mmCIF file of C-alpha atoms and ligand atoms in Angstrom:
data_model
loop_
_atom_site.group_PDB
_atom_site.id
_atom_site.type_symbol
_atom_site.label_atom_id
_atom_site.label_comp_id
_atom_site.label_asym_id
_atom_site.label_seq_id
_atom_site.Cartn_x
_atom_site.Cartn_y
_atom_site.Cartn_z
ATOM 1 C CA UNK A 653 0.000 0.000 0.000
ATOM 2 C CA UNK A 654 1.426 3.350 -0.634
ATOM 3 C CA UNK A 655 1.884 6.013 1.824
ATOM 4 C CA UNK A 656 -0.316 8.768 2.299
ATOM 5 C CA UNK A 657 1.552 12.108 2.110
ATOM 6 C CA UNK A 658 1.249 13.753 5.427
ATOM 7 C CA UNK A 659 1.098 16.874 3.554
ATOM 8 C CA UNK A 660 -2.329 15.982 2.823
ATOM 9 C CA UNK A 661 -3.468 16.792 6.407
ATOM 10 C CA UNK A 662 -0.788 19.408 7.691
ATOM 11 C CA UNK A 663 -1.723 23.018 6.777
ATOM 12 C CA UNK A 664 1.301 24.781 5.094
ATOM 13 C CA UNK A 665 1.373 28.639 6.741
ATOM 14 C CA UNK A 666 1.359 30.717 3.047
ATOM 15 C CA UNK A 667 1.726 34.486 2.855
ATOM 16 C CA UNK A 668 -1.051 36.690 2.337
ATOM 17 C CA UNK A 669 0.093 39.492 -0.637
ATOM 18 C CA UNK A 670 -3.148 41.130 -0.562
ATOM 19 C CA UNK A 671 -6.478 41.661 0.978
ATOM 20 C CA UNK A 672 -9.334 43.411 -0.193
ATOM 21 C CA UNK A 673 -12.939 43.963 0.361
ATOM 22 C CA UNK A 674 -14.718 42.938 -2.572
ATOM 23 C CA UNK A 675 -18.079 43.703 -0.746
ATOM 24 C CA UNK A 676 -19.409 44.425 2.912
ATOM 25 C CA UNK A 677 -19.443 40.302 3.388
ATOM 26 C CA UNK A 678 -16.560 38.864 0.861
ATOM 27 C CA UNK A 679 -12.408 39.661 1.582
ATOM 28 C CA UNK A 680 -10.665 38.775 -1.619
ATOM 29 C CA UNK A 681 -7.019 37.008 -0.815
ATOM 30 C CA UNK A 682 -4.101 36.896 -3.242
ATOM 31 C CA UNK A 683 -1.247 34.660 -1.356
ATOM 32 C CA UNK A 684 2.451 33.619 -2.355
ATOM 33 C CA UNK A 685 2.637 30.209 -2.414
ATOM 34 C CA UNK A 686 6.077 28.301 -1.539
ATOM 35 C CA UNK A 687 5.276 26.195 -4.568
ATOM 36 C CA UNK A 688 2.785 26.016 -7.363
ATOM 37 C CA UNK A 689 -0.545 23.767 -6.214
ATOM 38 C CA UNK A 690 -0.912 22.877 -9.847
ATOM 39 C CA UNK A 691 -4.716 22.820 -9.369
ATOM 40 C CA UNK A 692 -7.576 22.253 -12.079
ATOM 41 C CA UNK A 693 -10.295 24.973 -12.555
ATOM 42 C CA UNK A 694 -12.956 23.867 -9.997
ATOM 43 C CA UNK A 695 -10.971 22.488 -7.239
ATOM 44 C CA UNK A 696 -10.953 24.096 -3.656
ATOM 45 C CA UNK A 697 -8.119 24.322 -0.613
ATOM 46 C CA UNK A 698 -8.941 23.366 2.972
ATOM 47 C CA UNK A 699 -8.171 27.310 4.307
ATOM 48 C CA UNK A 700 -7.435 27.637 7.836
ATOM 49 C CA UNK A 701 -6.295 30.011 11.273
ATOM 50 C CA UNK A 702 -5.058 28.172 13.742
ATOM 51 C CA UNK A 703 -6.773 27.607 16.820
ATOM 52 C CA UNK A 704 -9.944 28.793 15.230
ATOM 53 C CA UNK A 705 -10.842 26.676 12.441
ATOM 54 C CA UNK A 706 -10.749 25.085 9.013
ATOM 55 C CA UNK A 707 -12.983 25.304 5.965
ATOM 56 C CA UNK A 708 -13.020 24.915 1.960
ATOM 57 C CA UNK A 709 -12.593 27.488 0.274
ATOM 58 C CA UNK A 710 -12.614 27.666 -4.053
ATOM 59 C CA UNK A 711 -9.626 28.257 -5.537
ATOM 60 C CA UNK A 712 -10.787 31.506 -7.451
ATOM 61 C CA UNK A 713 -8.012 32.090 -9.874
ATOM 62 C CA UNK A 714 -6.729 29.986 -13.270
ATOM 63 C CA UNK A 715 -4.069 27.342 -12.711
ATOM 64 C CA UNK A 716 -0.915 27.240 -14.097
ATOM 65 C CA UNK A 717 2.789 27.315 -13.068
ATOM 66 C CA UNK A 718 2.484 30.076 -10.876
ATOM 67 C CA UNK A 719 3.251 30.681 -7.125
ATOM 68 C CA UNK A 720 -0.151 32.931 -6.834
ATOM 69 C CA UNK A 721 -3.693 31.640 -5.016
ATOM 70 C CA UNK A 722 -6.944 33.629 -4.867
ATOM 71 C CA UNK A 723 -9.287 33.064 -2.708
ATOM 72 C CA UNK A 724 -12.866 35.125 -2.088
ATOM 73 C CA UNK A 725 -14.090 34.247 1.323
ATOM 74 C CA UNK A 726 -17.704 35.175 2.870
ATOM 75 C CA UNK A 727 -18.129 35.813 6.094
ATOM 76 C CA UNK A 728 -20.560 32.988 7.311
ATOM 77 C CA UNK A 729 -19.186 32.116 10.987
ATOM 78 C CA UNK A 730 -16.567 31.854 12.426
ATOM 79 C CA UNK A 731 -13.437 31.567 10.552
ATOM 80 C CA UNK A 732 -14.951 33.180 7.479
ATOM 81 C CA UNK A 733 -15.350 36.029 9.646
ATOM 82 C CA UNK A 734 -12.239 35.933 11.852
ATOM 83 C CA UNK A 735 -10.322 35.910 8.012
ATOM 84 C CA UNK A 736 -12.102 39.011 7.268
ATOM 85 C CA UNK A 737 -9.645 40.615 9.791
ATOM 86 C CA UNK A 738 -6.670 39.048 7.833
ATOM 87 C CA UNK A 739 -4.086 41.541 5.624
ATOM 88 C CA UNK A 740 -1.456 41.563 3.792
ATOM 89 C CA UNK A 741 2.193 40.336 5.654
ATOM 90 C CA UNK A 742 -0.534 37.879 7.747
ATOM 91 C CA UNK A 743 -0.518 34.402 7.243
ATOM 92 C CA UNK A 744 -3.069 31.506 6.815
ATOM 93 C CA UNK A 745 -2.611 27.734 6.458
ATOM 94 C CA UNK A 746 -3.857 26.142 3.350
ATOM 95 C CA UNK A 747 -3.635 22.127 2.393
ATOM 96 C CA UNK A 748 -4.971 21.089 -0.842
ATOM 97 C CA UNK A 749 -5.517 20.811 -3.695
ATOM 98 C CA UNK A 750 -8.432 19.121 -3.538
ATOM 99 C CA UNK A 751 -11.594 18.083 -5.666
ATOM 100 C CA UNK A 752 -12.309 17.396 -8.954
ATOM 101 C CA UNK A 753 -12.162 19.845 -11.280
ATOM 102 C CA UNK A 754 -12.841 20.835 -14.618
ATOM 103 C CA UNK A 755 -10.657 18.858 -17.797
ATOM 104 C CA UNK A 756 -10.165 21.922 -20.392
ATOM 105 C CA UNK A 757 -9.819 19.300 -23.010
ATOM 106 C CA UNK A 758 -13.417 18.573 -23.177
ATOM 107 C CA UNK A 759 -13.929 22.312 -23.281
ATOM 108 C CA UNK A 760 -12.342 22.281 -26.761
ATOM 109 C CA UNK A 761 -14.072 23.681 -29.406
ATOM 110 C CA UNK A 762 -17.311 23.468 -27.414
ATOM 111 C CA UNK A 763 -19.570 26.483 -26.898
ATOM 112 C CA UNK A 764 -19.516 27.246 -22.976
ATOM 113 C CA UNK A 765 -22.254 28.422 -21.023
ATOM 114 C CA UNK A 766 -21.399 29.679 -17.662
ATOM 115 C CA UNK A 767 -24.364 30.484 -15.106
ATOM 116 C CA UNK A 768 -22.827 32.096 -11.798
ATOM 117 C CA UNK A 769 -25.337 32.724 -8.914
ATOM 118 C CA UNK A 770 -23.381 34.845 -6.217
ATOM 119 C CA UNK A 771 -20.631 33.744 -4.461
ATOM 120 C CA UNK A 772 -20.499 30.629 -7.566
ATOM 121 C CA UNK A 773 -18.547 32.732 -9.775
ATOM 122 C CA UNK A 774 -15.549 32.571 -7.475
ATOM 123 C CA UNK A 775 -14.905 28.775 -8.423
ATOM 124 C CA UNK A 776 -16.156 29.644 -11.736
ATOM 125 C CA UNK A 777 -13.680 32.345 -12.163
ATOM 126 C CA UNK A 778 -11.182 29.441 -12.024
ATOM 127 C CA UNK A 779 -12.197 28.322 -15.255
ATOM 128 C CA UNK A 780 -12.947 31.503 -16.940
ATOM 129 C CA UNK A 781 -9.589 32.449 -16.741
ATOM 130 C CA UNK A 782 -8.308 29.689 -18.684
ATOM 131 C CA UNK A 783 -10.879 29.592 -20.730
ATOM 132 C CA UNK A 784 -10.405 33.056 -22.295
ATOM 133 C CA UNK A 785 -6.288 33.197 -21.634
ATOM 134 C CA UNK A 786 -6.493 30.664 -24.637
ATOM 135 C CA UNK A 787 -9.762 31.756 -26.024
ATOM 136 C CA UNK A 788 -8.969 30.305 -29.588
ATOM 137 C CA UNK A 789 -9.379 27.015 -28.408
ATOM 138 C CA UNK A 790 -12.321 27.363 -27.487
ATOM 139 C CA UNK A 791 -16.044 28.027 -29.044
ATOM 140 C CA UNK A 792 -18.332 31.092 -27.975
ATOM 141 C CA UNK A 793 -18.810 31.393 -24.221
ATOM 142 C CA UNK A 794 -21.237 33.096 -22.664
ATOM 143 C CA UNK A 795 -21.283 33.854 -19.043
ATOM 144 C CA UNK A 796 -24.507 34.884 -16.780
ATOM 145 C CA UNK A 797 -23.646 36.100 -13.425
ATOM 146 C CA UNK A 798 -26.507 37.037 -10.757
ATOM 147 C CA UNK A 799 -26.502 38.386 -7.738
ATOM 148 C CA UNK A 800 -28.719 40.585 -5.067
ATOM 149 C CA UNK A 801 -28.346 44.017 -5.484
ATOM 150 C CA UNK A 802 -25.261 45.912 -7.294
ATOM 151 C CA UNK A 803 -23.597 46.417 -3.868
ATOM 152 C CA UNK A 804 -23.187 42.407 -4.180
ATOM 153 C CA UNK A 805 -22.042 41.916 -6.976
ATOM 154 C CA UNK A 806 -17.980 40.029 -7.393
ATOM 155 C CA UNK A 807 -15.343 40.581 -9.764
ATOM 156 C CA UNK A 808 -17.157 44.144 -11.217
ATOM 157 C CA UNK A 809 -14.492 45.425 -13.432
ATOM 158 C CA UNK A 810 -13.086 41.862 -14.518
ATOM 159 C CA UNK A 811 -16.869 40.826 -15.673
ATOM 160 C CA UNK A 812 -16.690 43.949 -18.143
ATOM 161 C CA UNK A 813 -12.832 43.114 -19.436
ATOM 162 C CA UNK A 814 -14.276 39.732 -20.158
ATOM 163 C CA UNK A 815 -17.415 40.940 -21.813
ATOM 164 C CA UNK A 816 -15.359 42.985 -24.244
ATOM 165 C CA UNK A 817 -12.817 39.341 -25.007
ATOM 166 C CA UNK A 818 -13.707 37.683 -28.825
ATOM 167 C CA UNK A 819 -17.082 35.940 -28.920
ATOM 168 C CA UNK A 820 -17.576 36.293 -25.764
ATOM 169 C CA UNK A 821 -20.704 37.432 -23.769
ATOM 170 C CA UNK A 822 -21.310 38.497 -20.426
ATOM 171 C CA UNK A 823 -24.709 39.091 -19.240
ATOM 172 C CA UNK A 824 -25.362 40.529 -15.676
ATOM 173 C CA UNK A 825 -28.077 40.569 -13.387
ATOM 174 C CA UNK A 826 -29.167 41.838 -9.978
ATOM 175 C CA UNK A 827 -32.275 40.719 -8.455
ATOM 176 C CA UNK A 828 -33.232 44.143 -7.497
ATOM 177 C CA UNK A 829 -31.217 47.509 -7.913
ATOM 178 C CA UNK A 830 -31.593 48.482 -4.381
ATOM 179 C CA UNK A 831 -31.822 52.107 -6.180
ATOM 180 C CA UNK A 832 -28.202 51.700 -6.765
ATOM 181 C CA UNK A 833 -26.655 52.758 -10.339
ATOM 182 C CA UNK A 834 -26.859 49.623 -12.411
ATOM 183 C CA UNK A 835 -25.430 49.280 -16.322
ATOM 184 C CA UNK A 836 -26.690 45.454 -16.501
ATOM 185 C CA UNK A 837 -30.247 43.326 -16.421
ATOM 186 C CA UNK A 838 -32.959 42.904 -13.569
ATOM 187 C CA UNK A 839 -34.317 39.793 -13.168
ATOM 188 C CA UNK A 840 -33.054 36.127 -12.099
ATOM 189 C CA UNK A 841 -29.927 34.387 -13.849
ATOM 190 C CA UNK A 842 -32.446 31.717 -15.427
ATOM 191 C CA UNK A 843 -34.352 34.658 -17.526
ATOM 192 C CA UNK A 844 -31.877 35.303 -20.473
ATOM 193 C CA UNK A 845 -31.480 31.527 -21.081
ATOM 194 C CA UNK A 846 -34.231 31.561 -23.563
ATOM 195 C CA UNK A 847 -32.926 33.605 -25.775
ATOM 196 C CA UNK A 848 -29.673 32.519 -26.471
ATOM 197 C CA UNK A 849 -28.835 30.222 -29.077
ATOM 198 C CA UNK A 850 -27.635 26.753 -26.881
ATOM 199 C CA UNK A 851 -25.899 24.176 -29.596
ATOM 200 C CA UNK A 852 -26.357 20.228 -28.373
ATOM 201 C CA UNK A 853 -22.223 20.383 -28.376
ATOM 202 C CA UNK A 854 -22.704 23.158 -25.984
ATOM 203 C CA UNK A 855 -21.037 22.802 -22.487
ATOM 204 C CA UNK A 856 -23.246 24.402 -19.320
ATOM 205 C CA UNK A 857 -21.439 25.134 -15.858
ATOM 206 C CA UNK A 858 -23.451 25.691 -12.910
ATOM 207 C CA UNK A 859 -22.724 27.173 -9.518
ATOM 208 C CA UNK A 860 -24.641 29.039 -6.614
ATOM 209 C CA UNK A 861 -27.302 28.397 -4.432
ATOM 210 C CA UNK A 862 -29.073 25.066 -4.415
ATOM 211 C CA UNK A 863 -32.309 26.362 -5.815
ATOM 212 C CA UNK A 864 -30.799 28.195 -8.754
ATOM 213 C CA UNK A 865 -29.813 24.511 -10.214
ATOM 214 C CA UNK A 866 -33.494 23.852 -10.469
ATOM 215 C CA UNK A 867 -34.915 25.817 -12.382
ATOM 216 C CA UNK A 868 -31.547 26.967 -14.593
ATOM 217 C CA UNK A 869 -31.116 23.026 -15.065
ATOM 218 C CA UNK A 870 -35.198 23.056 -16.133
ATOM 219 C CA UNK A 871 -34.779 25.853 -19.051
ATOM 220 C CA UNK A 872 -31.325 23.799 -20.365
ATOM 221 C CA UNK A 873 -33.094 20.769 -19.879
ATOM 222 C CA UNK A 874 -36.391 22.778 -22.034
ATOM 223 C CA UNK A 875 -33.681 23.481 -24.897
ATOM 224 C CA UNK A 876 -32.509 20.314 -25.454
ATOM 225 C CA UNK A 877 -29.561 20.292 -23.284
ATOM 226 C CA UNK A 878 -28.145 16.682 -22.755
ATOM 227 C CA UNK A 879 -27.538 16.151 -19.213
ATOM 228 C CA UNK A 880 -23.846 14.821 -19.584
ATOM 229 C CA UNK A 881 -23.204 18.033 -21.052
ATOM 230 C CA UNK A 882 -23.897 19.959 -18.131
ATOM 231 C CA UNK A 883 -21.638 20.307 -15.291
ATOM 232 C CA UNK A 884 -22.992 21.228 -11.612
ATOM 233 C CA UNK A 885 -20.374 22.837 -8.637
ATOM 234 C CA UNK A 886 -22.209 20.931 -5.629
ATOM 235 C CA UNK A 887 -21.110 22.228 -1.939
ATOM 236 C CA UNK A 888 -21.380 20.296 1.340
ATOM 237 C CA UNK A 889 -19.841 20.888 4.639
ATOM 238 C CA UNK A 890 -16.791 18.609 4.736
ATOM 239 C CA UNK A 891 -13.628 18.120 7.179
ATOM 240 C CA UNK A 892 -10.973 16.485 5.788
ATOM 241 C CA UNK A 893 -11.082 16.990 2.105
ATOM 242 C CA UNK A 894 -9.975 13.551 1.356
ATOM 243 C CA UNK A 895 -12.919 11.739 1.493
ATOM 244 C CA UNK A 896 -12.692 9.577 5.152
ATOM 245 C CA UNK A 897 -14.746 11.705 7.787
ATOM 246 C CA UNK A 898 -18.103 11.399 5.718
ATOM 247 C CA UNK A 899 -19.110 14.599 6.197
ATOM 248 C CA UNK A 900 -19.630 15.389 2.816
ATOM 249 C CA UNK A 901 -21.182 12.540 1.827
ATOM 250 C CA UNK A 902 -23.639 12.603 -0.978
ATOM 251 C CA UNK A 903 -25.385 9.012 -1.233
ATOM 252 C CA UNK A 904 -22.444 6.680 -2.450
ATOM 253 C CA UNK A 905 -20.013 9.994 -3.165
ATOM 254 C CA UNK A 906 -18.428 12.184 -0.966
ATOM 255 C CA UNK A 907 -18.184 15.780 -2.538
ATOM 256 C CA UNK A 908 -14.722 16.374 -1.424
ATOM 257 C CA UNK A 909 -13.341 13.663 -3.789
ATOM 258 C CA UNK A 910 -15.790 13.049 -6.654
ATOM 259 C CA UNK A 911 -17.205 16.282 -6.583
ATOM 260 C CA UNK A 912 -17.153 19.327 -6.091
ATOM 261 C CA UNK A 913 -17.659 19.454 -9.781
ATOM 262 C CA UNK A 914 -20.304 16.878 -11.001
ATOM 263 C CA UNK A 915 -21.529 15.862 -14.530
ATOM 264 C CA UNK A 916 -25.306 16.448 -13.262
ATOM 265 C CA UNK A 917 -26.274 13.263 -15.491
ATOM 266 C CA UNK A 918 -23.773 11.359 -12.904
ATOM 267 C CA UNK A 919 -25.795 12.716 -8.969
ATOM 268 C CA UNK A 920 -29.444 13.403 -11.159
ATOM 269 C CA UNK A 921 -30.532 9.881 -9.503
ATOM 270 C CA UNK A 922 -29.314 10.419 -6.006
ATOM 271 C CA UNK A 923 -31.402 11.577 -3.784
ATOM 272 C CA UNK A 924 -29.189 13.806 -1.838
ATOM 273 C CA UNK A 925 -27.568 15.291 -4.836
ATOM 274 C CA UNK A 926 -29.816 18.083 -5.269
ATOM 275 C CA UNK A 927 -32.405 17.670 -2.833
HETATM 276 C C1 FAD B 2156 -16.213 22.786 -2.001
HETATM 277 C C2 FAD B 2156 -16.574 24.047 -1.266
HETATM 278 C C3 FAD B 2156 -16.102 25.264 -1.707
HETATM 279 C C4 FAD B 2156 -16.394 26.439 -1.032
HETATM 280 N N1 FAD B 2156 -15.899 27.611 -1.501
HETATM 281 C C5 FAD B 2156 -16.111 28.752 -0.821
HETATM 282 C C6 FAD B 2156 -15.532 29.981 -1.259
HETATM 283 O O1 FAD B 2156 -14.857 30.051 -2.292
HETATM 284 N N2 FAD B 2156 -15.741 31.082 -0.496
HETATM 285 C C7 FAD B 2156 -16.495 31.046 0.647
HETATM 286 O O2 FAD B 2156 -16.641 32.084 1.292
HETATM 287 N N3 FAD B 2156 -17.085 29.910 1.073
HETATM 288 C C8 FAD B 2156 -16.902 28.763 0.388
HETATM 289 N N4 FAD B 2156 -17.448 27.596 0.822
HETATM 290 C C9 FAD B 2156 -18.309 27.630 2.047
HETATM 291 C C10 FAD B 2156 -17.407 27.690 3.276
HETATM 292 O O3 FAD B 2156 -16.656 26.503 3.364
HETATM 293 C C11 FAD B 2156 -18.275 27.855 4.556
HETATM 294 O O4 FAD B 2156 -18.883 29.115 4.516
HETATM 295 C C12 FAD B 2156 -17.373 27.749 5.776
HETATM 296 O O5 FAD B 2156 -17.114 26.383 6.032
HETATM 297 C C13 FAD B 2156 -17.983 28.364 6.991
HETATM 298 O O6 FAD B 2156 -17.042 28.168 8.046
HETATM 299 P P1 FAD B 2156 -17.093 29.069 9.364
HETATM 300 O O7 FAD B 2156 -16.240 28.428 10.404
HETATM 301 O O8 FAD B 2156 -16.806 30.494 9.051
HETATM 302 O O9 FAD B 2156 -18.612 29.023 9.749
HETATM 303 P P2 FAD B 2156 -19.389 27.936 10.595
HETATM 304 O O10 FAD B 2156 -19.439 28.526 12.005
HETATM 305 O O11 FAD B 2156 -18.838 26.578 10.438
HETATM 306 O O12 FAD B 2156 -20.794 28.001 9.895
HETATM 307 C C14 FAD B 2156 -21.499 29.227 9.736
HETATM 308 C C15 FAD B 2156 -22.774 28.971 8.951
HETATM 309 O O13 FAD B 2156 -22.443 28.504 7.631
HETATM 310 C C16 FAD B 2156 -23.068 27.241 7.378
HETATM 311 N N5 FAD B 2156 -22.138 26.440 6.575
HETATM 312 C C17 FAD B 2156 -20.912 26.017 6.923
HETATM 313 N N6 FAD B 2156 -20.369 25.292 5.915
HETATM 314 C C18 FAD B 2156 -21.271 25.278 4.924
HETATM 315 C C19 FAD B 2156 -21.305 24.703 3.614
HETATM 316 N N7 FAD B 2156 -20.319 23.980 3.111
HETATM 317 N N8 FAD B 2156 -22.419 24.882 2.887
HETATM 318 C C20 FAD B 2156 -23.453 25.598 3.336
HETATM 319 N N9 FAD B 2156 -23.468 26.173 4.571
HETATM 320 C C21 FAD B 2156 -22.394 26.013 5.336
HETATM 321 C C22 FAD B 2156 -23.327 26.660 8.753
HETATM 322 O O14 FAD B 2156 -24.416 25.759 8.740
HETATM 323 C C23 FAD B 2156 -23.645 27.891 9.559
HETATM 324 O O15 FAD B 2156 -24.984 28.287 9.386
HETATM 325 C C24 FAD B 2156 -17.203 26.402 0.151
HETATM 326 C C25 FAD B 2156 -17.681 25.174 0.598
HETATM 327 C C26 FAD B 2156 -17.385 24.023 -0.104
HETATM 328 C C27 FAD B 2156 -17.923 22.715 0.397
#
């Protein structure tokens, strides 16, 4: 049998490089890392402060062979909110990577549909990066981002610089303007999926709250989507990351190992997929 790399378990303290608010709940980290994680789009670190907790967290940038990690954390409890305190020169422990993720060989020469609901297009960001750093490779990609009210809304400037990228579409939405200044659409991230022109070869990526997948899985599902073509970003509480506590367990899967990225014709079945 071969040895587990303790690695796997011990937190490795990384650098923080830079710390910003992105919004009034969600700190956006950049940290130097000793060594490149070589991660996939889609997969997530076990973040951590010691002595008050551990939690996965979405890798939120590209991979590559680069010493850089972003993460966006929300502050939920009580590390996510205890990190909102973090700056730059501070440190906090990361192990990982872990997860499945996404293989940008299938993306090639597929159309791409991203829909983002709130804090989902952090993960997803880790895929649109690659996706339009080699944007030849690829077919058109459209990407649907919704969130609350403007004040909420994630990666502002970047979602314009990747609106204005070859065939490439970026549609925005807030639920409600809050009578803030808005320059995008009102109305939920499911509405502009009728009018857009959705190939069989096309490739949908879904992540945000549970009961977005409904009814955003219902109108692909309404224009003839195949279910092994779309890809849902499933989250669970989890522990370990490698698939022993059970936490995260999702029937027969655990999402920390199979998941968090699932082909939704593989977890459609299970009960507590999407329940
Ligand atoms: C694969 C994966 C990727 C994630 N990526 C991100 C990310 O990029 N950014 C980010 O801010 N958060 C992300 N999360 C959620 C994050 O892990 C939780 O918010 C975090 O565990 C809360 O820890 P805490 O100690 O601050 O709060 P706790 O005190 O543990 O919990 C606070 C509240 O959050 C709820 N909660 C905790 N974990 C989860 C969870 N997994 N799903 C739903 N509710 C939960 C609890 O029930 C409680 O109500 C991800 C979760 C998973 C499983």
């Amino acid at each position: 049998m071969k040895a587990m790399d303790p690695r796997i378990l011990t937190p490795a303290m990384v650098r923080i490089v830079e710390a910003t608010d992105m919004t009034a709940h969600e700190r956006f980290f950049r940290l130097r890392l000793p060594r490149p994680l070589r991660h996939a789009p889609g997969q997530f670190v076990m973040a951590s402060i010691p002595g008050i907790g551990e939690a996965p967290i979405s890798i939120c940038c590209g991979p590559g062979d680069h010493d850089r990690l972003e993460l966006l954390v929300r502050s939920a409890g009580s590390l996510t909110m205890a990190m909102q305190q973090l700056g730059a020169g501070d440190q906090m422990g990361i192990r990982g990577p872990f997860g499945t993720g996404f293989d940008l060989a299938e993306f090639e020469g597929c159309d791409v549909l991203i829909v983002a609901g709130g804090l989902g297009l952090a993960p997803l960001r880790s895929l649109i990066e690659p996706l339009l750093a080699e944007r030849n490779r690829f077919g058109r990609i459209t990407i649907i981002s919704g969130c609350r009210t403007p004040a909420d809304e994630l990666f502002r400037d970047e979602m314009r610089a990747w609106g204005r990228a070859p065939g490439t579409r970026v549609i925005r939405l807030v639920n409600d303007t809050a009578h803030l200044p808005w320059d995008g659409e009102v109305g939920l991230v499911t509405a502009p999926i009728a009018g857009l022109d959705i190939p069989p070869a096309t490739l949908a990526v879904l992540c945000g709250p549970p009961v977005m997948y409904k009814f955003v899985i219902m109108e692909l599902a309404a224009r003839g989507l195949a279910h092994d073509r779309i890809f849902i970003d499933l989250e669970r509480r989890m522990r370990c990351g490698i698939g022993k506590c059970g936490h995260c367990q999702i029937n027969h899967l655990t999402c920390c190992q199979d998941g968090p990225v699932f082909r939704l014709s593989a977890v459609e079945a299970l009960p507590e997929a999407l329940a």
